Amino acid sequence: MSVTGGGSLARTDGPRLRRLAETDPAARDVVAELLRRALRGLPRMRTSEDGGFVFTMRGDPARPAGTSVRYAAIVALGAAFLPEDDQRAALGGDSVAEVVGALVARLGDTGPGEITSLGDIALICWAAAETGHGALEPALARLAAADPPGERPGERPVFTVDAAWVASALAAARDAGAASGTASGTEGHLERARDRLLAGLDGRPLFAHEVGGTGLVPRYRAHVGCFADQVYPVQALARIGDDRSVAAADRVAGRICAAQGAAGQWWWHYDARTGGVVEGYPVYSVHQHAMAPMALLDLADAGGDGRLAAIARGVRWLTAPAETGASLLPGGEPGEPVMTWRKVARDDPRKVVRGVRAASTRLRPGLRFRSLDRRFPPVAIDRECRPYELGWLLHTWLSPTARE
């Protein structure tokens, strides 16, 4: 795909968009419009203090709030597929190499600015591997120090999303080493990361919120896994690429696709023991246009089922959600900093429905108390947009790696 003209997509004929167009031209047009919005919106999400990215743009009109290293790394992963001139237009004057360089440099910081989150470190390593950064090896050493092997299996619980990002980062480093003809030295760590994810299923159809042990989440919701807990491991296992990993990823993908809503919704909370839906809302726009397609298309690249019809249904939900009737694609005029509204949610600010359904399904799988649907209808639109949503959108649809 070629991107020119300061954020105007001159051609939208990349391999993934072509495949989507063959299945559903209307869904392809939605994605093309979202890509145009992403390139307009990203420059407004840079922070003036450190050249990073805001945590969110909130409200109407949208205003920036907070900062996020994690989101900066995800933006870099997506913008890496742009030509350098378009990278600079999208990133407020910087190239992806400069953004990644600043992130890698921060891995050496100590004190108040030290990056300690395993997921953040993994994402920075992933971005460094994808972009061929010269300091990849010390970054990987930092990742290894943050994710040491346990003496016994199951003694070091890790959040599932973090575990998946570690595996994706190491798979990218392996591939970078193979492409450059150098040994990455990550084989042992990658094998442990793969085995941790596979063990996280433990005979269940889906992932819970943690792998490798217990204790990170309350007992009443230990059986629950969110949508992110499914798609990031599917992506990681697909990128690792051996037969066992791809087969496990395909099984998980099949379950979440079977549970997809009639209008294309990718639901939020699942029972990892049964594969059933614990609570459907919120439905997030980034799941619809980026995260589900990203995982499923990476799986197709690895030989799994691409499930393009499910991807198309999810994308089309954005334009007219059955729950609200209001599109999650506001404005769209040049200068508008919001790409999509963040989610459709229940009118339930205290998250009562999620808590009750987690506790009830812990005792009896499938128990839902359907009166909660009437008491807390999914009619609220979260008027917010975060940079990682744009990063994963670019990463998903600009990727040149899809196989025809």
Coordinates of N, CA and C in Angstrom, one line a residue, residues 3 157 187 211 214-215 225 258 287 298 306:
V3 N 1.0 5.3 0.7 CA 0.4 6.4 1.4 C 1.1 7.7 1.0
P157 N 3.1 -16.4 37.9 CA 1.9 -16.0 37.1 C 2.2 -14.8 36.3
E187 N 16.3 -18.3 21.3 CA 15.6 -19.6 21.1 C 15.0 -20.2 22.4
V211 N -1.6 -16.6 33.0 CA -1.0 -17.9 32.7 C 0.2 -18.1 33.6
T214 N -1.2 -18.6 39.5 CA -2.4 -18.0 40.0 C -2.0 -16.9 41.0
G215 N -3.0 -16.0 41.2 CA -2.8 -15.0 42.2 C -2.9 -13.5 41.7
G225 N -11.7 -14.8 30.9 CA -10.7 -14.2 30.0 C -11.3 -13.2 29.1
A258 N -17.2 -18.5 16.8 CA -18.4 -19.1 17.0 C -19.3 -18.3 18.0
H287 N -11.4 -3.6 18.7 CA -11.6 -5.0 18.5 C -12.2 -5.3 17.1
D298 N -3.1 -12.9 10.8 CA -1.9 -13.5 11.1 C -2.0 -15.0 11.1
G306 N -8.6 -18.0 7.7 CA -8.7 -16.5 7.8 C -9.9 -15.9 8.3

